[in-house]
């Protein structure tokens, strides 16, 4: 798995939106239905990890991917 | 006004009337999800996204009758309908490939083409070769783009001509002197080689780099033509020349890479609490490998909690307080939660049903986890869970008498503690408890449904072939 790490959820969703548009999901054509391929998850250090394994990445993004992240621990 | 004898005597309803629907037996559901009609009509039940793409409408709604008639499955397989049971699927599991009688070398000024349909690569996979990746070959890299090797020279063509995934497309390779141009639905890219004499004698790769997908209509100029269609061993015979292809371990294409996913499970209660999943990777399956997902012939939504995180959520559900009842009908493969009333911003407030290996569990938590188990055998589950307050939680499966716990899960659930219905997991904040199996029906009531339990479960059990104790 490949992930891009973002400082904010909004930035991660923006990238997920971009990929969803590129794929042509229903949400971006008809306004309802599938919007994203993947959705960001919060990390242990309060960043946001987006699974981009199947994304069409540019060279800069490819160089920034990581192959794992530590998820936010569960609440007690 | 009709008053039943049971009701008049203050007893629990024992049976449902013939032809009575679930929501006629117990009409006040907060939400009700199924692939059958719970209302007696023919309601919309699911919105489905198909993996195989064709045009702009790859996601539409289906009614109960459209699910059972096969219309849903036809929608999912429609983009590849002409290939079903005609073309061959090249399976990496069995190293499917076609060997040609003799080498084929692309001549100067010649174009070869191949139609394909596939859903991705497993690594850097061989498409054409003449003895492996280190000889003359065309590989498809992990970025889904071609890499061509001619003699000792290996050149990546890049994403400008990457192959299209989940769409019917044609790959062409044209030679002009020592220039090779590859064209796909993405675009065309030309690269110069020391020699443009690309040669191959196999389609499908070797045992460690098998390409997976459907291939057909291979043409090399006007010299060789292979339909790859018709489902017979002669499908790869040369219909123009005499360089026949010998198939090995090819599998008839029945839709192995074609799936349908549920974007929305529509609420039949009338409250419009549809359970949705806008993220493709998290959507439960309803069509797998070209066929409706069924257990014993009965359809369900597949939540594969072992390898993925599939779930649906009905957001902004109010009044999940006081007495809460849930009925969950499922077929389990592994332990997980079929349904949970939970909180959209907290991972510590919920009331879920977990299907374990030998028990079904009601799991409420407002400040403290409480687990109430009812022993059960088998994988077909019809579980009733009820809480009437912080010190009263009950669970009963497949018609058994409920097990009740007086353990305190904190305060009674009040407005805002629970605000969503999650299907296929326990909680969405620090998501966990994903279910692995098929979920057939979920009913949620913001009231104690003990009095309707027998009648409801009799109806559900008859529909799904569940034996009640």
Coordinates of C-alpha atoms in Angstrom, one line a residue:
Chain A
X1 CA 0.0 0.0 0.0
X2 CA 1.1 3.6 -0.7
X3 CA 0.0 6.6 1.2
X4 CA 0.4 10.3 0.9
X5 CA 0.4 12.2 4.3
X6 CA -1.4 15.5 4.6
X7 CA -1.3 18.1 7.4
X8 CA -5.1 18.6 7.2
X9 CA -8.1 16.5 6.4
X10 CA -9.3 19.1 4.0
X11 CA -6.1 18.9 1.9
X12 CA -6.3 15.1 1.8
X13 CA -10.0 15.3 0.7
X14 CA -9.1 17.8 -2.0
X15 CA -6.6 15.2 -3.4
X16 CA -9.3 12.4 -3.1
X17 CA -11.7 14.7 -4.9
X18 CA -9.3 15.2 -7.7
X19 CA -8.9 11.5 -8.2
X20 CA -12.6 10.9 -7.9
X21 CA -13.2 13.5 -10.7
X22 CA -10.5 11.9 -12.8
X23 CA -12.1 8.5 -12.5
X24 CA -15.5 10.0 -13.3
X25 CA -17.5 8.8 -10.3
X26 CA -21.2 9.5 -10.3
X27 CA -21.0 12.3 -7.7
X28 CA -18.9 14.4 -10.1
X29 CA -21.3 13.8 -13.0
X30 CA -24.7 13.5 -11.5
X31 CA -24.2 15.1 -8.0
X32 CA -25.0 11.9 -6.1
X33 CA -23.4 8.6 -5.5
X34 CA -19.8 7.5 -5.3
X35 CA -17.4 10.4 -4.8
X36 CA -14.0 9.0 -3.8
X37 CA -11.8 6.0 -4.4
X38 CA -10.3 6.2 -1.0
X39 CA -10.9 8.4 2.1
X40 CA -8.2 9.8 4.4
X41 CA -7.6 8.3 7.8
X42 CA -6.2 10.2 10.8
X43 CA -2.7 9.2 11.9
X44 CA -1.2 8.9 15.4
X45 CA 0.5 12.2 15.0
X46 CA -2.7 13.9 13.9
X47 CA -1.9 14.0 10.3
X48 CA -4.1 12.5 7.5
X49 CA -3.1 9.5 5.5
X50 CA -4.6 8.9 2.0
X51 CA -4.3 5.5 0.4
X52 CA -3.1 6.3 -3.1
X53 CA -2.0 2.8 -4.1
X54 CA -4.3 3.0 -7.1
X55 CA -4.1 6.7 -7.8
X56 CA -2.6 8.3 -10.8
X57 CA 0.3 10.1 -9.2
X58 CA 2.6 12.7 -10.6
X59 CA 6.3 12.4 -10.1
X60 CA 6.4 14.7 -7.1
X61 CA 3.7 12.7 -5.4
X62 CA 5.4 9.4 -6.2
X63 CA 8.5 10.7 -4.5
X64 CA 6.4 11.6 -1.4
X65 CA 4.6 8.3 -0.8
X66 CA 5.1 6.2 2.3
X67 CA 4.3 2.5 2.6
X68 CA 2.8 2.6 6.1
X69 CA 1.5 4.9 8.8
X70 CA 0.4 4.6 12.4
X71 CA -3.3 5.0 12.8
X72 CA -4.8 7.2 15.6
X73 CA -5.1 5.0 18.7
X74 CA -8.6 4.0 19.8
X75 CA -10.2 6.0 22.5
X76 CA -10.4 4.4 25.9
Chain B
X1 CA -60.6 -0.8 14.4
X2 CA -59.3 -4.4 14.4
X3 CA -57.8 -5.6 17.7
X4 CA -56.1 -9.0 17.6
X5 CA -56.9 -11.5 20.3
X6 CA -53.2 -11.4 21.4
X7 CA -53.4 -7.7 21.7
X8 CA -56.7 -7.8 23.5
X9 CA -55.3 -10.3 26.0
X10 CA -52.1 -8.2 26.4
X11 CA -49.9 -11.0 25.0
X12 CA -47.0 -10.9 22.6
X13 CA -48.0 -11.4 19.0
X14 CA -47.3 -15.0 18.1
X15 CA -47.7 -15.0 14.3
X16 CA -47.8 -12.7 11.5
X17 CA -50.8 -12.8 9.2
X18 CA -50.5 -14.4 5.8
X19 CA -49.1 -11.8 3.3
X20 CA -48.3 -9.3 6.0
X21 CA -45.1 -7.4 5.4
X22 CA -42.5 -6.6 8.1
X23 CA -43.5 -3.0 8.3
X24 CA -47.1 -3.9 8.6
X25 CA -46.3 -6.2 11.5
X26 CA -44.2 -3.6 13.2
X27 CA -44.7 -0.3 11.4
X28 CA -42.8 2.2 13.5
X29 CA -39.2 1.4 12.3
X30 CA -36.6 4.1 12.6
X31 CA -34.9 2.5 9.6
X32 CA -35.3 -0.7 7.6
X33 CA -32.8 -2.2 5.1
X34 CA -33.3 -5.3 3.0
X35 CA -33.1 -6.5 -0.6
X36 CA -36.7 -7.7 -0.3
X37 CA -39.8 -5.6 0.1
X38 CA -40.5 -4.7 3.7
X39 CA -43.5 -2.6 2.7
X40 CA -45.5 -4.9 0.4
X41 CA -44.7 -2.8 -2.7
X42 CA -41.7 -2.8 -5.0
X43 CA -39.5 -0.1 -3.3
X44 CA -36.1 1.1 -4.4
X45 CA -33.5 -1.0 -2.4
X46 CA -30.0 -0.3 -3.6
X47 CA -28.0 2.1 -5.7
X48 CA -25.2 0.1 -7.4
X49 CA -21.9 1.1 -8.9
X50 CA -20.4 -1.2 -11.5
X51 CA -16.7 -1.8 -11.7
X52 CA -16.7 -2.3 -15.5
X53 CA -17.2 1.2 -17.1
X54 CA -19.2 2.2 -20.0
X55 CA -20.2 5.8 -20.7
X56 CA -21.3 8.1 -17.9
X57 CA -24.0 6.1 -16.2
X58 CA -22.2 3.5 -14.2
X59 CA -24.3 3.9 -11.1
X60 CA -28.1 3.5 -10.9
X61 CA -30.9 2.5 -8.5
X62 CA -32.7 -0.8 -8.4
X63 CA -36.0 -2.0 -6.9
X64 CA -36.7 -5.3 -5.3
X65 CA -38.0 -6.8 -8.5
X66 CA -35.0 -5.6 -10.5
X67 CA -32.7 -7.3 -8.1
X68 CA -34.5 -10.6 -8.3
X69 CA -35.2 -10.4 -12.0
X70 CA -31.5 -10.2 -12.9
X71 CA -31.7 -6.6 -14.1
X72 CA -29.1 -5.5 -11.5
X73 CA -26.6 -8.2 -12.5
X74 CA -27.2 -7.4 -16.2
X75 CA -26.4 -3.8 -15.5
X76 CA -23.1 -4.7 -13.8
X77 CA -22.0 -7.1 -16.6
X78 CA -23.4 -5.0 -19.5
X79 CA -20.1 -3.4 -20.6
X80 CA -18.6 -6.8 -21.2
X81 CA -21.8 -8.7 -22.2
X82 CA -20.4 -9.6 -25.7
X83 CA -17.4 -11.3 -24.1
X84 CA -19.2 -13.4 -21.5
X85 CA -18.7 -17.1 -22.1
X86 CA -17.1 -16.3 -25.4
X87 CA -13.7 -14.7 -24.6
X88 CA -11.0 -16.2 -22.4
X89 CA -9.8 -15.0 -19.0
X90 CA -6.1 -15.2 -18.6
X91 CA -5.8 -16.2 -14.9
X92 CA -2.6 -15.7 -13.0
X93 CA -3.6 -18.5 -10.7
X94 CA -3.3 -21.1 -13.4
X95 CA -0.8 -19.2 -15.6
X96 CA -3.0 -18.9 -18.6
X97 CA -1.2 -18.2 -21.9
X98 CA -1.2 -18.8 -25.6
X99 CA 1.9 -20.1 -27.4
X100 CA 2.3 -19.4 -31.1
X101 CA 3.8 -22.0 -33.4
X102 CA 6.6 -19.7 -34.4
X103 CA 8.0 -16.3 -33.6
X104 CA 6.2 -13.3 -34.8
X105 CA 8.3 -10.2 -35.6
X106 CA 6.7 -6.9 -36.3
X107 CA 7.7 -5.8 -39.8
X108 CA 8.7 -2.3 -40.7
X109 CA 5.5 -0.3 -41.4
X110 CA 3.3 -2.9 -39.8
X111 CA 0.8 -2.4 -36.9
X112 CA -0.4 -5.1 -34.5
X113 CA -3.4 -4.7 -32.2
X114 CA -4.9 -6.4 -29.3
X115 CA -8.3 -5.8 -27.6
X116 CA -8.2 -6.1 -23.8
X117 CA -10.2 -5.8 -20.6
X118 CA -8.6 -6.0 -17.2
X119 CA -8.8 -4.6 -13.7
X120 CA -5.2 -4.0 -12.9
X121 CA -1.8 -5.6 -12.6
X122 CA -0.4 -7.7 -9.8
X123 CA 3.1 -6.5 -10.3
X124 CA 5.1 -5.9 -13.4
X125 CA 3.4 -8.4 -15.6
X126 CA 4.4 -9.8 -19.0
X127 CA 1.9 -9.4 -21.8
X128 CA 3.9 -10.5 -24.8
X129 CA 7.3 -12.3 -24.7
X130 CA 9.5 -14.8 -26.5
X131 CA 11.0 -16.6 -23.5
X132 CA 10.7 -14.3 -20.5
X133 CA 11.0 -10.7 -19.4
X134 CA 14.7 -10.5 -20.2
X135 CA 14.2 -11.4 -23.9
X136 CA 12.0 -9.6 -26.4
X137 CA 8.9 -8.7 -24.5
X138 CA 6.2 -6.2 -23.6
X139 CA 5.6 -5.8 -19.9
X140 CA 2.9 -3.8 -18.2
X141 CA 4.4 -2.0 -15.2
X142 CA 2.9 -1.2 -11.8
X143 CA 1.9 2.2 -13.2
X144 CA -0.2 0.3 -15.9
X145 CA 2.1 1.5 -18.6
X146 CA 4.0 -0.5 -21.3
X147 CA 7.7 -1.3 -21.2
X148 CA 9.1 -2.8 -24.4
X149 CA 12.3 -4.8 -24.6
X150 CA 13.9 -5.5 -28.0
X151 CA 17.1 -7.5 -27.7
X152 CA 19.1 -5.9 -24.8
X153 CA 17.3 -2.6 -25.0
X154 CA 14.4 -1.9 -22.5
X155 CA 12.3 1.3 -22.8
X156 CA 9.4 2.5 -20.7
X157 CA 6.7 4.2 -22.7
X158 CA 5.2 5.9 -19.6
X159 CA 1.7 6.9 -18.5
X160 CA 1.0 8.7 -21.8
X161 CA -0.1 5.4 -23.2
X162 CA -1.1 3.6 -20.0
X163 CA -3.7 0.9 -20.3
X164 CA -7.3 1.6 -19.4
X165 CA -8.6 -0.3 -16.4
X166 CA -12.1 -1.8 -16.3
X167 CA -12.9 -0.6 -19.8
X168 CA -12.9 -2.3 -23.2
X169 CA -9.9 -0.9 -25.1
X170 CA -7.5 -1.6 -27.9
X171 CA -3.7 -1.6 -27.6
X172 CA -1.8 -1.1 -30.8
X173 CA 1.9 -1.2 -31.5
X174 CA 3.2 0.3 -34.8
X175 CA 6.7 0.0 -36.2
X176 CA 8.3 2.6 -38.5
X177 CA 11.9 1.7 -39.0
X178 CA 13.3 1.6 -35.5
X179 CA 10.5 3.7 -34.0
X180 CA 7.8 1.9 -32.0
X181 CA 4.5 3.7 -31.3
X182 CA 2.1 2.3 -28.7
X183 CA -1.4 3.6 -28.6
X184 CA -4.2 2.9 -26.1
X185 CA -7.3 4.7 -25.0
X186 CA -5.1 7.0 -23.0
X187 CA -2.9 8.2 -25.9
X188 CA 0.0 7.5 -28.1
X189 CA 3.8 7.4 -27.3
X190 CA 6.7 6.8 -29.7
X191 CA 10.1 5.6 -28.7
X192 CA 13.2 5.0 -30.8
X193 CA 15.1 1.7 -30.5
X194 CA 18.4 0.5 -32.0
X195 CA 16.3 -2.1 -33.7
X196 CA 12.5 -1.9 -34.1
X197 CA 12.2 -5.7 -34.7
X198 CA 9.9 -6.5 -31.8
X199 CA 9.4 -10.3 -31.6
X200 CA 7.2 -12.5 -29.5
X201 CA 5.8 -16.0 -29.5
X202 CA 3.6 -16.0 -26.3
X203 CA 0.7 -13.9 -25.1
X204 CA 0.0 -14.0 -21.3
X205 CA 3.5 -14.1 -19.8
X206 CA 5.4 -16.7 -17.8
X207 CA 4.5 -18.4 -14.5
X208 CA 5.9 -15.7 -12.3
X209 CA 4.7 -12.7 -14.3
X210 CA 1.3 -13.8 -15.7
X211 CA -0.9 -11.0 -17.0
X212 CA -4.5 -11.2 -15.8
X213 CA -7.4 -10.1 -18.0
X214 CA -9.3 -10.8 -21.1
X215 CA -7.6 -10.6 -24.5
X216 CA -9.1 -11.1 -27.9
X217 CA -8.9 -9.9 -31.5
X218 CA -5.1 -10.0 -31.9
X219 CA -4.1 -8.9 -35.3
X220 CA -0.6 -8.6 -36.8
X221 CA -0.8 -6.5 -39.9
X222 CA -2.7 -8.5 -42.5
X223 CA -0.6 -11.6 -41.9
X224 CA -2.1 -13.1 -38.7
X225 CA -5.5 -12.8 -37.0
X226 CA -6.7 -14.5 -33.9
X227 CA -10.3 -13.8 -32.7
X228 CA -9.7 -15.4 -29.2
X229 CA -13.5 -15.7 -29.1
X230 CA -16.0 -18.5 -29.3
X231 CA -15.0 -20.5 -26.3
X232 CA -13.3 -23.3 -28.3
X233 CA -9.8 -24.5 -28.4
X234 CA -9.5 -23.2 -31.9
X235 CA -10.2 -19.6 -30.8
X236 CA -6.5 -18.9 -31.1
X237 CA -6.0 -20.4 -34.5
X238 CA -4.7 -18.1 -37.2
X239 CA -7.6 -17.2 -39.4
X240 CA -5.4 -15.5 -42.0
X241 CA -2.0 -17.2 -41.9
X242 CA -0.9 -20.5 -40.6
X243 CA 0.9 -19.6 -37.3
X244 CA -1.6 -21.0 -34.8
X245 CA -1.8 -20.2 -31.2
X246 CA -2.1 -23.0 -28.6
X247 CA -4.0 -22.0 -25.5
X248 CA -2.8 -23.3 -22.1
X249 CA -5.0 -23.1 -19.0
X250 CA -7.3 -20.5 -20.4
X251 CA -10.5 -20.0 -18.4
X252 CA -13.8 -19.1 -20.0
X253 CA -14.6 -15.5 -19.2
X254 CA -17.7 -15.4 -17.0
X255 CA -17.1 -12.0 -15.5
X256 CA -14.3 -12.8 -13.1
X257 CA -13.2 -9.2 -12.8
X258 CA -16.6 -7.6 -12.9
X259 CA -18.2 -6.6 -9.7
X260 CA -21.1 -4.5 -8.4
X261 CA -20.9 -2.3 -5.3
X262 CA -23.6 -0.8 -3.1
X263 CA -23.3 3.0 -2.8
X264 CA -26.7 3.3 -1.1
X265 CA -28.9 0.8 0.8
X266 CA -32.3 2.6 0.8
X267 CA -34.3 2.9 4.0
X268 CA -37.8 1.4 3.5
X269 CA -39.2 2.8 6.8
X270 CA -40.3 6.0 5.2
X271 CA -37.8 8.0 7.2
X272 CA -35.3 8.5 4.4
X273 CA -32.4 7.2 6.6
X274 CA -30.6 5.7 3.6
X275 CA -27.3 4.1 4.5
X276 CA -24.6 5.3 2.1
X277 CA -20.9 4.8 1.3
X278 CA -19.4 7.4 -1.0
X279 CA -15.9 5.9 -0.9
X280 CA -15.5 3.2 -3.6
X281 CA -13.0 1.1 -1.7
X282 CA -15.4 0.8 1.3
X283 CA -18.5 -0.2 -0.5
X284 CA -20.0 -3.7 0.1
X285 CA -20.4 -6.0 -2.9
X286 CA -23.7 -7.1 -4.3
X287 CA -22.3 -8.7 -7.5
X288 CA -19.1 -10.7 -7.4
X289 CA -17.3 -12.0 -10.5
X290 CA -20.4 -11.4 -12.6
X291 CA -22.9 -13.1 -10.3
X292 CA -25.3 -11.8 -7.6
X293 CA -23.9 -12.4 -4.1
X294 CA -26.1 -15.2 -2.6
X295 CA -26.1 -17.7 0.2
X296 CA -28.4 -20.7 -0.5
X297 CA -29.8 -18.7 -3.4
X298 CA -30.7 -15.7 -1.2
X299 CA -29.1 -12.3 -2.0
X300 CA -27.2 -10.3 0.5
X301 CA -24.6 -7.5 0.8
X302 CA -21.0 -8.8 1.1
X303 CA -19.0 -7.1 3.8
X304 CA -15.5 -8.6 3.4
X305 CA -14.0 -7.6 6.7
X306 CA -11.0 -9.8 6.3
X307 CA -9.3 -7.9 3.5
X308 CA -11.2 -4.6 3.3
X309 CA -13.2 -2.1 5.3
X310 CA -16.6 -2.1 3.9
X311 CA -19.5 -0.4 5.6
X312 CA -22.5 1.8 5.1
X313 CA -23.8 4.7 7.3
X314 CA -27.1 6.4 7.7
X315 CA -26.1 9.9 9.0
X316 CA -27.9 12.4 11.2
X317 CA -30.4 10.0 12.7
X318 CA -32.2 11.6 15.6
X319 CA -34.2 10.1 18.5
X320 CA -31.9 7.2 19.0
X321 CA -32.6 7.3 22.7
X322 CA -34.7 5.4 25.4
X323 CA -35.6 1.9 24.4
X324 CA -33.8 0.7 21.3
X325 CA -34.5 -2.6 19.3
X326 CA -32.5 -4.0 16.4
X327 CA -33.1 -7.1 14.3
X328 CA -30.0 -8.2 12.2
X329 CA -30.1 -11.0 9.6
X330 CA -26.8 -12.2 8.3
X331 CA -24.5 -15.0 7.3
X332 CA -21.2 -14.8 9.1
X333 CA -17.7 -15.8 7.9
X334 CA -15.9 -14.2 10.9
X335 CA -16.6 -12.2 14.0
X336 CA -17.7 -8.6 13.4
X337 CA -20.6 -6.2 13.9
X338 CA -23.5 -6.3 11.5
X339 CA -25.1 -3.1 12.8
X340 CA -24.3 -0.4 15.3
X341 CA -26.1 2.7 16.5
X342 CA -23.1 4.9 17.1
X343 CA -21.8 8.4 17.2
X344 CA -20.3 10.3 14.3
X345 CA -17.7 12.1 16.3
X346 CA -17.0 9.7 19.2
X347 CA -15.6 6.2 19.2
X348 CA -16.9 5.3 22.7
X349 CA -20.7 5.5 22.3
X350 CA -22.5 2.7 20.6
X351 CA -25.0 -0.1 20.7
X352 CA -24.1 -2.8 18.3
X353 CA -24.7 -6.4 17.4
X354 CA -21.7 -8.6 17.0
X355 CA -21.9 -12.1 15.4
X356 CA -19.2 -14.3 17.0
X357 CA -18.3 -17.9 16.3
X358 CA -20.6 -19.5 18.9
X359 CA -22.5 -16.5 20.2
X360 CA -24.4 -13.4 19.2
X361 CA -23.5 -10.4 21.3
X362 CA -25.3 -7.1 22.2
X363 CA -22.7 -4.5 22.9
X364 CA -23.9 -1.2 24.3
X365 CA -21.6 1.5 25.6
X366 CA -22.3 5.0 26.8
X367 CA -19.4 5.3 29.3
X368 CA -18.7 1.6 30.0
X369 CA -18.6 -1.4 27.6
X370 CA -21.2 -4.1 28.3
X371 CA -21.2 -7.4 26.4
X372 CA -24.3 -9.6 26.6
X373 CA -24.0 -13.0 24.8
X374 CA -26.5 -15.5 23.5
X375 CA -25.1 -18.9 22.5
X376 CA -25.8 -20.0 19.0
X377 CA -24.5 -22.4 16.4
X378 CA -24.2 -22.1 12.7
X379 CA -23.5 -19.1 10.4
X380 CA -27.1 -18.1 9.6
X381 CA -28.1 -15.5 12.2
X382 CA -31.3 -13.7 13.1
X383 CA -30.4 -11.6 16.1
X384 CA -32.6 -9.4 18.3
X385 CA -30.9 -6.9 20.5
X386 CA -32.7 -4.6 22.9
X387 CA -31.9 -2.0 25.5
X388 CA -34.4 -0.3 27.7
X389 CA -32.0 1.6 29.7
X390 CA -28.4 1.6 31.0
X391 CA -29.0 -1.4 33.2
X392 CA -31.1 -3.5 30.9
X393 CA -29.7 -5.1 27.7
X394 CA -31.0 -8.2 26.1
X395 CA -30.0 -10.4 23.1
X396 CA -31.6 -13.4 21.6
X397 CA -30.7 -15.3 18.4
X398 CA -32.7 -17.4 16.0
X399 CA -35.7 -17.3 18.2
X400 CA -34.1 -18.2 21.5
X401 CA -35.3 -16.7 24.7
X402 CA -33.3 -13.5 25.3
X403 CA -30.3 -13.3 27.7
X404 CA -30.6 -10.2 29.7
X405 CA -27.9 -8.3 31.5
X406 CA -28.3 -5.6 34.2
X407 CA -24.7 -4.4 33.9
X408 CA -24.6 -0.7 33.7
X409 CA -23.2 0.8 30.5
X410 CA -23.3 4.3 32.0
X411 CA -26.2 6.7 31.5
X412 CA -29.3 5.8 29.5
X413 CA -28.8 6.8 25.8
X414 CA -30.0 10.4 25.5
X415 CA -30.5 12.6 22.4
X416 CA -27.2 13.1 20.7
X417 CA -25.3 10.1 22.3
X418 CA -26.1 8.1 19.2
X419 CA -26.7 9.8 15.9
X420 CA -26.0 7.4 13.1
X421 CA -26.7 3.8 12.0
X422 CA -23.6 2.0 10.9
X423 CA -23.9 -1.2 9.0
X424 CA -21.0 -3.6 8.8
X425 CA -18.9 -2.2 11.7
X426 CA -19.0 -1.1 15.3
X427 CA -18.0 2.5 15.1
X428 CA -16.8 5.0 12.4
X429 CA -14.4 7.0 14.7
X430 CA -11.2 4.9 14.9
X431 CA -13.2 2.5 12.8
X432 CA -13.3 -1.1 14.1
X433 CA -15.3 -4.2 14.3
X434 CA -15.7 -4.7 10.6
X435 CA -18.1 -7.6 9.7
X436 CA -17.0 -10.4 7.4
X437 CA -20.0 -12.0 5.8
X438 CA -23.3 -11.2 4.1
X439 CA -25.9 -8.9 5.7
X440 CA -29.4 -9.5 4.5
X441 CA -31.7 -7.3 6.6
X442 CA -31.4 -4.7 9.3
X443 CA -34.4 -3.3 11.3
X444 CA -34.0 -0.5 13.8
X445 CA -36.7 0.7 16.2
X446 CA -36.6 3.4 18.8
X447 CA -38.9 1.4 21.0
X448 CA -39.1 -2.0 22.8
X449 CA -40.2 -4.5 20.1
X450 CA -40.4 -7.5 22.4
X451 CA -44.1 -7.8 21.8
X452 CA -43.6 -8.0 18.0
X453 CA -40.5 -10.1 18.1
X454 CA -42.1 -13.5 17.5
X455 CA -44.2 -12.2 14.6
X456 CA -41.3 -10.4 13.0
X457 CA -38.9 -13.3 13.4
X458 CA -41.4 -15.7 12.0
X459 CA -41.7 -13.6 8.9
X460 CA -37.9 -13.1 8.6
X461 CA -37.1 -16.8 9.3
X462 CA -39.5 -17.9 6.6
X463 CA -38.0 -15.5 4.1
X464 CA -34.4 -16.6 4.8
X465 CA -34.8 -20.3 5.7
X466 CA -33.7 -19.8 9.3
X467 CA -34.8 -22.4 11.8
X468 CA -36.1 -20.8 15.0
X469 CA -35.7 -22.4 18.3

